[in-house]
mmCIF file of C-alpha atoms in Angstrom:
data_model
loop_
_atom_site.group_PDB
_atom_site.id
_atom_site.type_symbol
_atom_site.label_atom_id
_atom_site.label_comp_id
_atom_site.label_asym_id
_atom_site.label_seq_id
_atom_site.Cartn_x
_atom_site.Cartn_y
_atom_site.Cartn_z
ATOM 1 C CA MET F 989 -20.370 64.159 -111.083
ATOM 2 C CA HIS F 990 -17.240 63.696 -108.980
ATOM 3 C CA ASP F 991 -16.870 65.430 -105.672
ATOM 4 C CA PRO F 992 -13.396 67.079 -105.494
ATOM 5 C CA LEU F 993 -13.447 66.754 -101.690
ATOM 6 C CA ILE F 994 -13.716 62.963 -101.968
ATOM 7 C CA ARG F 995 -10.815 62.875 -104.428
ATOM 8 C CA ARG F 996 -8.652 64.998 -102.112
ATOM 9 C CA THR F 997 -9.609 62.808 -99.147
ATOM 10 C CA ASP F 998 -8.772 59.616 -101.029
ATOM 11 C CA ARG F 999 -5.407 61.009 -102.133
ATOM 12 C CA ARG F 1000 -4.566 62.166 -98.586
ATOM 13 C CA ALA F 1001 -5.495 58.747 -97.175
ATOM 14 C CA ALA F 1002 -3.262 57.043 -99.719
ATOM 15 C CA LEU F 1003 -0.350 59.293 -98.848
ATOM 16 C CA LEU F 1004 -0.832 58.607 -95.143
ATOM 17 C CA LEU F 1005 -0.815 54.862 -95.757
ATOM 18 C CA LEU F 1006 2.410 55.128 -97.756
ATOM 19 C CA ALA F 1007 4.011 57.201 -95.018
ATOM 20 C CA ALA F 1008 3.022 54.633 -92.399
ATOM 21 C CA ALA F 1009 4.504 51.840 -94.481
ATOM 22 C CA ALA F 1010 7.738 53.774 -94.887
ATOM 23 C CA ALA F 1011 7.952 54.282 -91.114
ATOM 24 C CA VAL F 1012 7.956 50.547 -90.308
ATOM 25 C CA LEU F 1013 9.963 49.199 -93.266
ATOM 26 C CA PRO F 1014 13.745 49.292 -93.717
ATOM 27 C CA ALA F 1015 15.060 52.203 -95.766
ATOM 28 C CA GLY F 1016 15.434 50.297 -99.046
ATOM 29 C CA ALA F 1017 11.987 48.710 -98.801
ATOM 30 C CA ALA F 1018 10.465 52.102 -97.979
ATOM 31 C CA GLY F 1019 11.853 53.434 -101.234
ATOM 32 C CA ALA F 1020 10.130 50.627 -103.119
ATOM 33 C CA ALA F 1021 6.819 51.353 -101.387
ATOM 34 C CA THR F 1022 6.921 54.982 -102.440
ATOM 35 C CA GLY F 1023 7.954 54.257 -105.996
ATOM 36 C CA GLY F 1024 11.682 54.927 -105.450
ATOM 37 C CA PRO F 1025 14.487 52.543 -106.328
ATOM 38 C CA ALA F 1026 14.668 49.440 -104.139
ATOM 39 C CA ARG F 1027 18.181 48.349 -103.286
ATOM 40 C CA LYS F 1028 18.763 44.657 -102.742
ATOM 41 C CA THR F 1029 20.825 44.945 -99.612
ATOM 42 C CA ARG F 1030 20.961 42.966 -96.382
ATOM 43 C CA GLU F 1031 18.803 45.709 -94.886
ATOM 44 C CA THR F 1032 15.894 44.936 -97.194
ATOM 45 C CA ARG F 1033 16.081 41.214 -96.437
ATOM 46 C CA GLU F 1034 16.020 41.579 -92.645
ATOM 47 C CA THR F 1035 12.765 41.168 -90.753
ATOM 48 C CA LEU F 1036 11.788 44.041 -88.535
ATOM 49 C CA LYS F 1037 11.551 42.882 -84.919
ATOM 50 C CA ILE F 1038 8.990 44.547 -82.683
ATOM 51 C CA THR F 1039 8.881 43.936 -78.944
ATOM 52 C CA VAL F 1040 5.363 44.018 -77.495
ATOM 53 C CA ARG F 1041 4.958 43.955 -73.752
ATOM 54 C CA ALA F 1042 2.171 41.633 -72.632
ATOM 55 C CA ALA F 1043 -0.841 43.309 -71.084
ATOM 56 C CA PRO F 1044 -1.454 42.648 -67.376
ATOM 57 C CA THR F 1045 -3.598 39.586 -66.785
ATOM 58 C CA GLY F 1046 -6.452 39.325 -64.325
ATOM 59 C CA LEU F 1047 -7.813 36.353 -62.411
ATOM 60 C CA THR F 1048 -9.552 34.957 -65.485
ATOM 61 C CA ASP F 1049 -6.079 33.877 -66.596
ATOM 62 C CA PRO F 1050 -5.755 30.205 -65.493
ATOM 63 C CA GLU F 1051 -2.395 30.753 -63.788
ATOM 64 C CA LYS F 1052 -3.669 33.765 -61.853
ATOM 65 C CA LYS F 1053 -6.846 31.917 -60.908
ATOM 66 C CA GLU F 1054 -4.712 29.088 -59.529
ATOM 67 C CA ILE F 1055 -2.820 31.641 -57.422
ATOM 68 C CA ALA F 1056 -6.129 32.982 -56.098
ATOM 69 C CA MET F 1057 -7.262 29.478 -55.119
ATOM 70 C CA GLU F 1058 -3.997 28.862 -53.259
ATOM 71 C CA LEU F 1059 -4.159 32.194 -51.442
ATOM 72 C CA VAL F 1060 -7.688 31.517 -50.225
ATOM 73 C CA SER F 1061 -6.774 27.989 -49.189
ATOM 74 C CA SER F 1062 -3.861 29.278 -47.116
ATOM 75 C CA ALA F 1063 -6.346 31.300 -45.064
ATOM 76 C CA GLU F 1064 -9.263 28.872 -45.053
ATOM 77 C CA ASN F 1065 -7.378 25.593 -44.702
ATOM 78 C CA SER F 1066 -3.759 26.463 -43.759
ATOM 79 C CA SER F 1067 -2.589 24.777 -46.942
ATOM 80 C CA LEU F 1068 -1.854 25.752 -50.535
ATOM 81 C CA ASP F 1069 -3.302 22.436 -51.710
ATOM 82 C CA TRP F 1070 -6.826 23.685 -52.337
ATOM 83 C CA LYS F 1071 -7.743 20.571 -54.317
ATOM 84 C CA ALA F 1072 -7.349 18.512 -51.156
ATOM 85 C CA GLN F 1073 -10.215 20.485 -49.580
ATOM 86 C CA TYR F 1074 -13.158 18.884 -51.421
ATOM 87 C CA THR F 1075 -13.414 16.525 -48.438
ATOM 88 C CA TYR F 1076 -13.046 19.224 -45.763
ATOM 89 C CA ILE F 1077 -15.953 19.701 -43.341
ATOM 90 C CA GLU F 1078 -16.198 21.044 -39.775
ATOM 91 C CA ASP F 1079 -18.116 23.497 -37.608
ATOM 92 C CA ILE F 1080 -15.745 26.404 -36.893
ATOM 93 C CA ASP F 1081 -18.190 27.993 -34.412
ATOM 94 C CA ASP F 1082 -18.843 31.091 -36.505
ATOM 95 C CA GLY F 1083 -22.638 30.791 -36.353
ATOM 96 C CA ARG F 1084 -22.878 29.366 -39.880
ATOM 97 C CA GLY F 1085 -23.218 25.659 -39.061
ATOM 98 C CA TYR F 1086 -21.003 23.296 -40.994
ATOM 99 C CA THR F 1087 -18.316 24.798 -43.215
ATOM 100 C CA ALA F 1088 -17.154 22.494 -45.981
ATOM 101 C CA GLY F 1089 -15.484 22.051 -49.324
ATOM 102 C CA ILE F 1090 -13.073 24.088 -51.397
ATOM 103 C CA ILE F 1091 -14.605 27.462 -50.592
ATOM 104 C CA GLY F 1092 -16.268 26.928 -47.238
ATOM 105 C CA PHE F 1093 -19.859 26.206 -48.250
ATOM 106 C CA CYS F 1094 -21.978 26.639 -45.116
ATOM 107 C CA SER F 1095 -25.077 24.784 -43.995
ATOM 108 C CA GLY F 1096 -26.380 27.989 -42.405
ATOM 109 C CA THR F 1097 -25.981 30.377 -45.347
ATOM 110 C CA GLY F 1098 -27.670 28.603 -48.238
ATOM 111 C CA ASP F 1099 -24.675 27.982 -50.470
ATOM 112 C CA MET F 1100 -24.242 24.419 -49.188
ATOM 113 C CA LEU F 1101 -27.908 23.767 -49.914
ATOM 114 C CA ASP F 1102 -27.505 25.137 -53.444
ATOM 115 C CA LEU F 1103 -24.456 22.930 -53.942
ATOM 116 C CA VAL F 1104 -26.170 19.718 -52.819
ATOM 117 C CA GLU F 1105 -29.199 20.558 -54.958
ATOM 118 C CA LEU F 1106 -26.929 20.996 -57.992
ATOM 119 C CA TYR F 1107 -25.127 17.728 -57.211
ATOM 120 C CA THR F 1108 -28.445 15.908 -56.913
ATOM 121 C CA ARG F 1109 -29.624 17.233 -60.279
ATOM 122 C CA ARG F 1110 -26.420 15.933 -61.825
ATOM 123 C CA ARG F 1111 -26.225 12.711 -59.780
ATOM 124 C CA PRO F 1112 -29.718 11.684 -58.569
ATOM 125 C CA GLY F 1113 -29.708 9.412 -55.562
ATOM 126 C CA ASN F 1114 -26.253 10.493 -54.397
ATOM 127 C CA VAL F 1115 -25.179 9.983 -50.791
ATOM 128 C CA LEU F 1116 -25.996 13.603 -49.818
ATOM 129 C CA ALA F 1117 -29.443 13.811 -51.449
ATOM 130 C CA LYS F 1118 -31.177 12.465 -48.343
ATOM 131 C CA TYR F 1119 -29.991 15.521 -46.379
ATOM 132 C CA LEU F 1120 -31.762 18.067 -48.584
ATOM 133 C CA PRO F 1121 -34.823 18.389 -46.277
ATOM 134 C CA ALA F 1122 -32.536 18.954 -43.266
ATOM 135 C CA LEU F 1123 -30.386 21.471 -45.161
ATOM 136 C CA ARG F 1124 -33.515 23.451 -46.015
ATOM 137 C CA ARG F 1125 -34.599 23.439 -42.366
ATOM 138 C CA VAL F 1126 -31.262 24.552 -40.916
ATOM 139 C CA ASN F 1127 -30.623 27.248 -43.541
ATOM 140 C CA GLY F 1128 -30.160 30.547 -41.740
ATOM 141 C CA THR F 1129 -29.131 28.885 -38.472
ATOM 142 C CA ASP F 1130 -26.105 27.136 -36.973
ATOM 143 C CA SER F 1131 -28.120 23.988 -36.223
ATOM 144 C CA HIS F 1132 -26.988 20.467 -37.143
ATOM 145 C CA ARG F 1133 -30.467 19.053 -36.695
ATOM 146 C CA GLY F 1134 -31.089 16.294 -39.196
ATOM 147 C CA LEU F 1135 -27.451 16.300 -40.296
ATOM 148 C CA ASP F 1136 -25.714 14.564 -37.426
ATOM 149 C CA PRO F 1137 -24.250 12.046 -36.887
ATOM 150 C CA ASP F 1138 -23.474 10.895 -40.454
ATOM 151 C CA PHE F 1139 -23.406 14.041 -42.604
ATOM 152 C CA ARG F 1140 -19.669 14.658 -42.264
ATOM 153 C CA GLY F 1141 -18.759 11.109 -43.247
ATOM 154 C CA ASP F 1142 -21.171 11.183 -46.174
ATOM 155 C CA TRP F 1143 -19.727 14.517 -47.334
ATOM 156 C CA ARG F 1144 -16.249 12.988 -47.425
ATOM 157 C CA ALA F 1145 -17.590 9.974 -49.308
ATOM 158 C CA ALA F 1146 -19.290 12.252 -51.861
ATOM 159 C CA ALA F 1147 -16.016 14.109 -52.385
ATOM 160 C CA ALA F 1148 -14.589 10.977 -54.010
ATOM 161 C CA ASP F 1149 -17.095 11.490 -56.823
ATOM 162 C CA PRO F 1150 -15.749 13.695 -59.656
ATOM 163 C CA VAL F 1151 -19.300 14.902 -60.284
ATOM 164 C CA PHE F 1152 -19.423 16.358 -56.775
ATOM 165 C CA ARG F 1153 -15.994 17.930 -57.126
ATOM 166 C CA ARG F 1154 -17.058 19.549 -60.398
ATOM 167 C CA ALA F 1155 -20.236 20.803 -58.722
ATOM 168 C CA GLN F 1156 -18.105 22.450 -56.016
ATOM 169 C CA ASP F 1157 -15.972 24.137 -58.693
ATOM 170 C CA ASP F 1158 -19.005 25.380 -60.586
ATOM 171 C CA GLU F 1159 -20.808 26.760 -57.532
ATOM 172 C CA ARG F 1160 -17.636 28.481 -56.310
ATOM 173 C CA ASP F 1161 -17.310 30.196 -59.680
ATOM 174 C CA ARG F 1162 -20.994 31.071 -60.055
ATOM 175 C CA VAL F 1163 -21.562 32.467 -56.576
ATOM 176 C CA TYR F 1164 -18.190 33.969 -55.670
ATOM 177 C CA PHE F 1165 -15.407 33.997 -58.224
ATOM 178 C CA GLU F 1166 -17.147 35.250 -61.360
ATOM 179 C CA PRO F 1167 -19.220 37.996 -59.636
ATOM 180 C CA ALA F 1168 -16.158 39.231 -57.720
ATOM 181 C CA VAL F 1169 -13.935 39.389 -60.789
ATOM 182 C CA ALA F 1170 -16.648 41.046 -62.871
ATOM 183 C CA ARG F 1171 -17.272 43.712 -60.213
ATOM 184 C CA ALA F 1172 -13.559 44.358 -59.718
ATOM 185 C CA THR F 1173 -12.959 44.610 -63.462
ATOM 186 C CA ALA F 1174 -15.792 47.118 -63.778
ATOM 187 C CA ASP F 1175 -14.173 49.105 -60.950
ATOM 188 C CA GLY F 1176 -10.919 49.197 -62.928
ATOM 189 C CA LEU F 1177 -8.966 46.874 -60.628
ATOM 190 C CA ARG F 1178 -6.180 44.554 -61.662
ATOM 191 C CA ALA F 1179 -5.445 41.056 -60.344
ATOM 192 C CA LEU F 1180 -4.734 42.047 -56.724
ATOM 193 C CA GLY F 1181 -7.938 44.047 -56.477
ATOM 194 C CA GLN F 1182 -9.881 41.231 -58.102
ATOM 195 C CA PHE F 1183 -8.490 38.861 -55.518
ATOM 196 C CA ALA F 1184 -9.290 41.249 -52.656
ATOM 197 C CA TYR F 1185 -12.915 41.326 -53.840
ATOM 198 C CA TYR F 1186 -13.042 37.545 -54.241
ATOM 199 C CA ASP F 1187 -11.568 36.816 -50.820
ATOM 200 C CA ALA F 1188 -13.974 39.269 -49.195
ATOM 201 C CA MET F 1189 -16.933 37.729 -50.985
ATOM 202 C CA VAL F 1190 -15.871 34.237 -49.883
ATOM 203 C CA MET F 1191 -15.690 35.214 -46.213
ATOM 204 C CA HIS F 1192 -18.489 37.763 -45.921
ATOM 205 C CA GLY F 1193 -20.898 36.718 -48.646
ATOM 206 C CA PRO F 1194 -22.083 38.723 -51.663
ATOM 207 C CA GLY F 1195 -24.815 40.624 -49.798
ATOM 208 C CA THR F 1196 -25.286 44.371 -49.341
ATOM 209 C CA ASP F 1197 -25.443 44.748 -45.546
ATOM 210 C CA PRO F 1198 -22.554 46.578 -43.822
ATOM 211 C CA VAL F 1199 -20.522 43.433 -43.103
ATOM 212 C CA SER F 1200 -21.102 41.719 -46.457
ATOM 213 C CA PHE F 1201 -19.105 42.355 -49.606
ATOM 214 C CA GLY F 1202 -21.460 45.030 -50.899
ATOM 215 C CA GLY F 1203 -21.326 46.969 -47.653
ATOM 216 C CA ILE F 1204 -17.532 46.708 -47.471
ATOM 217 C CA ARG F 1205 -17.217 48.075 -50.993
ATOM 218 C CA LYS F 1206 -19.560 50.968 -50.239
ATOM 219 C CA ALA F 1207 -17.565 51.847 -47.127
ATOM 220 C CA ALA F 1208 -14.369 51.891 -49.197
ATOM 221 C CA MET F 1209 -15.956 54.094 -51.862
ATOM 222 C CA ARG F 1210 -16.852 56.648 -49.230
ATOM 223 C CA LYS F 1211 -13.119 57.023 -48.534
ATOM 224 C CA ALA F 1212 -11.634 56.749 -52.043
ATOM 225 C CA ARG F 1213 -12.690 56.622 -55.674
ATOM 226 C CA THR F 1214 -12.244 53.469 -57.725
ATOM 227 C CA PRO F 1215 -9.887 53.598 -60.718
ATOM 228 C CA ALA F 1216 -12.954 53.499 -62.967
ATOM 229 C CA GLN F 1217 -14.069 56.730 -61.271
ATOM 230 C CA GLY F 1218 -10.676 58.293 -61.874
ATOM 231 C CA GLY F 1219 -9.210 57.393 -58.489
ATOM 232 C CA ASP F 1220 -5.832 55.952 -57.590
ATOM 233 C CA GLU F 1221 -5.826 52.142 -57.501
ATOM 234 C CA VAL F 1222 -3.505 51.842 -54.508
ATOM 235 C CA ALA F 1223 -5.446 54.407 -52.476
ATOM 236 C CA TYR F 1224 -8.742 52.709 -53.235
ATOM 237 C CA LEU F 1225 -7.467 49.224 -52.370
ATOM 238 C CA ASP F 1226 -6.022 50.592 -49.149
ATOM 239 C CA ALA F 1227 -9.488 51.913 -48.255
ATOM 240 C CA PHE F 1228 -11.098 48.609 -49.250
ATOM 241 C CA LEU F 1229 -8.753 46.594 -47.043
ATOM 242 C CA ASP F 1230 -9.426 48.969 -44.150
ATOM 243 C CA ALA F 1231 -13.165 48.419 -44.581
ATOM 244 C CA ARG F 1232 -12.667 44.666 -44.914
ATOM 245 C CA LYS F 1233 -10.639 44.554 -41.712
ATOM 246 C CA ALA F 1234 -13.313 46.515 -39.833
ATOM 247 C CA ALA F 1235 -15.966 44.033 -41.012
ATOM 248 C CA MET F 1236 -13.854 41.065 -39.905
ATOM 249 C CA LYS F 1237 -13.479 42.496 -36.416
ATOM 250 C CA THR F 1238 -17.246 42.452 -35.920
ATOM 251 C CA GLU F 1239 -17.098 38.626 -35.689
ATOM 252 C CA GLU F 1240 -15.086 36.803 -33.065
ATOM 253 C CA ALA F 1241 -14.431 33.877 -35.401
ATOM 254 C CA HIS F 1242 -12.794 36.245 -37.891
ATOM 255 C CA GLY F 1243 -10.958 38.441 -35.424
ATOM 256 C CA ASP F 1244 -7.569 37.364 -36.779
ATOM 257 C CA THR F 1245 -7.099 39.726 -39.717
ATOM 258 C CA SER F 1246 -3.753 38.367 -40.903
ATOM 259 C CA ARG F 1247 -5.186 37.367 -44.299
ATOM 260 C CA VAL F 1248 -5.420 41.122 -44.859
ATOM 261 C CA ASP F 1249 -2.527 42.445 -42.726
ATOM 262 C CA THR F 1250 0.270 40.030 -43.654
ATOM 263 C CA ALA F 1251 -0.981 38.872 -47.044
ATOM 264 C CA GLN F 1252 -3.017 41.252 -49.209
ATOM 265 C CA ARG F 1253 -1.593 44.377 -47.577
ATOM 266 C CA VAL F 1254 1.928 43.061 -48.191
ATOM 267 C CA PHE F 1255 1.251 42.681 -51.917
ATOM 268 C CA LEU F 1256 -0.263 46.151 -52.017
ATOM 269 C CA ARG F 1257 2.663 47.698 -50.155
ATOM 270 C CA ASP F 1258 5.029 46.031 -52.631
ATOM 271 C CA GLY F 1259 3.091 47.555 -55.520
ATOM 272 C CA ASN F 1260 2.292 44.088 -56.889
ATOM 273 C CA LEU F 1261 -1.068 45.044 -58.357
ATOM 274 C CA ASP F 1262 -0.852 42.280 -60.958
ATOM 275 C CA LEU F 1263 -0.269 39.607 -58.300
ATOM 276 C CA ASP F 1264 2.825 38.350 -60.067
ATOM 277 C CA PRO F 1265 4.945 35.651 -58.416
ATOM 278 C CA PRO F 1266 7.101 35.159 -56.518
ATOM 279 C CA LEU F 1267 4.678 35.845 -53.680
ATOM 280 C CA ARG F 1268 5.485 35.559 -49.993
ATOM 281 C CA TRP F 1269 2.974 36.081 -47.194
ATOM 282 C CA LYS F 1270 1.835 34.972 -43.743
ATOM 283 C CA VAL F 1271 -1.553 33.844 -42.457
ATOM 284 C CA TYR F 1272 -2.085 33.093 -38.755
ATOM 285 C CA GLY F 1273 1.683 33.315 -38.348
ATOM 286 C CA ASP F 1274 2.445 30.620 -40.930
ATOM 287 C CA ASP F 1275 4.717 31.386 -43.897
ATOM 288 C CA TYR F 1276 3.679 30.687 -47.486
ATOM 289 C CA GLU F 1277 5.330 31.143 -50.845
ATOM 290 C CA ILE F 1278 4.412 30.825 -54.504
ATOM 291 C CA ARG F 1279 7.611 30.939 -56.513
ATOM 292 C CA SER F 1280 6.232 30.889 -60.049
#
């Protein structure tokens, strides 16, 4: 037994498909699709051209990720050449011991320890492996005990090893970049917001206390809703940067807030939510530019 409703539905679906085909084909070709006479004219031989605007890209796009690395390096190392920073190491007197590498791994916060442990798993007997006991002891402090006097020189020597450089890349992504981008994407933020999260996580850590990334985000959400909650993206990012700046001012070493004031806030004020070049900004009074 045939169901008349199914037959009517099938016929209606077929008619809709024919109508859709007629809408996108030239007039003569549309006539052929609907059973009418097809005229062999220039019109039927031309290809329909459709312009599709590319969707905005986030920091997972390799070009945008490169921009993010250069922006961070301008603030952390006063240089856009972030790949030159694998060898970087110094104590910047911020209470975190040695700060080193492409993202500022710190001997006092555990991420440097995690990095050297990863490097040692991949390259047993490397030049930094002997410092693992000392790195475990100084974790959570600003002490250099067991690291001086040779740790800095050995770090620079290790940075000549591509295995160590790859380990730095992987730990940066695992601990900071990927969590920041994932959280920002879930909050409905585009490339600029993803970068604002990433930069905050790099400086303040991914924790939940008031001056870590989690606390900064919560403070912002008390002032404005995220786009995922139906809020305005610009208003939310403005609140996030306010909260970030307040957290920076709690530490003397981070009292200069130009990486927010004359960099991220500039992009926000310009409405460049996709972080598209050309980009011009200042950090610590120095001018930077990414042209393309």
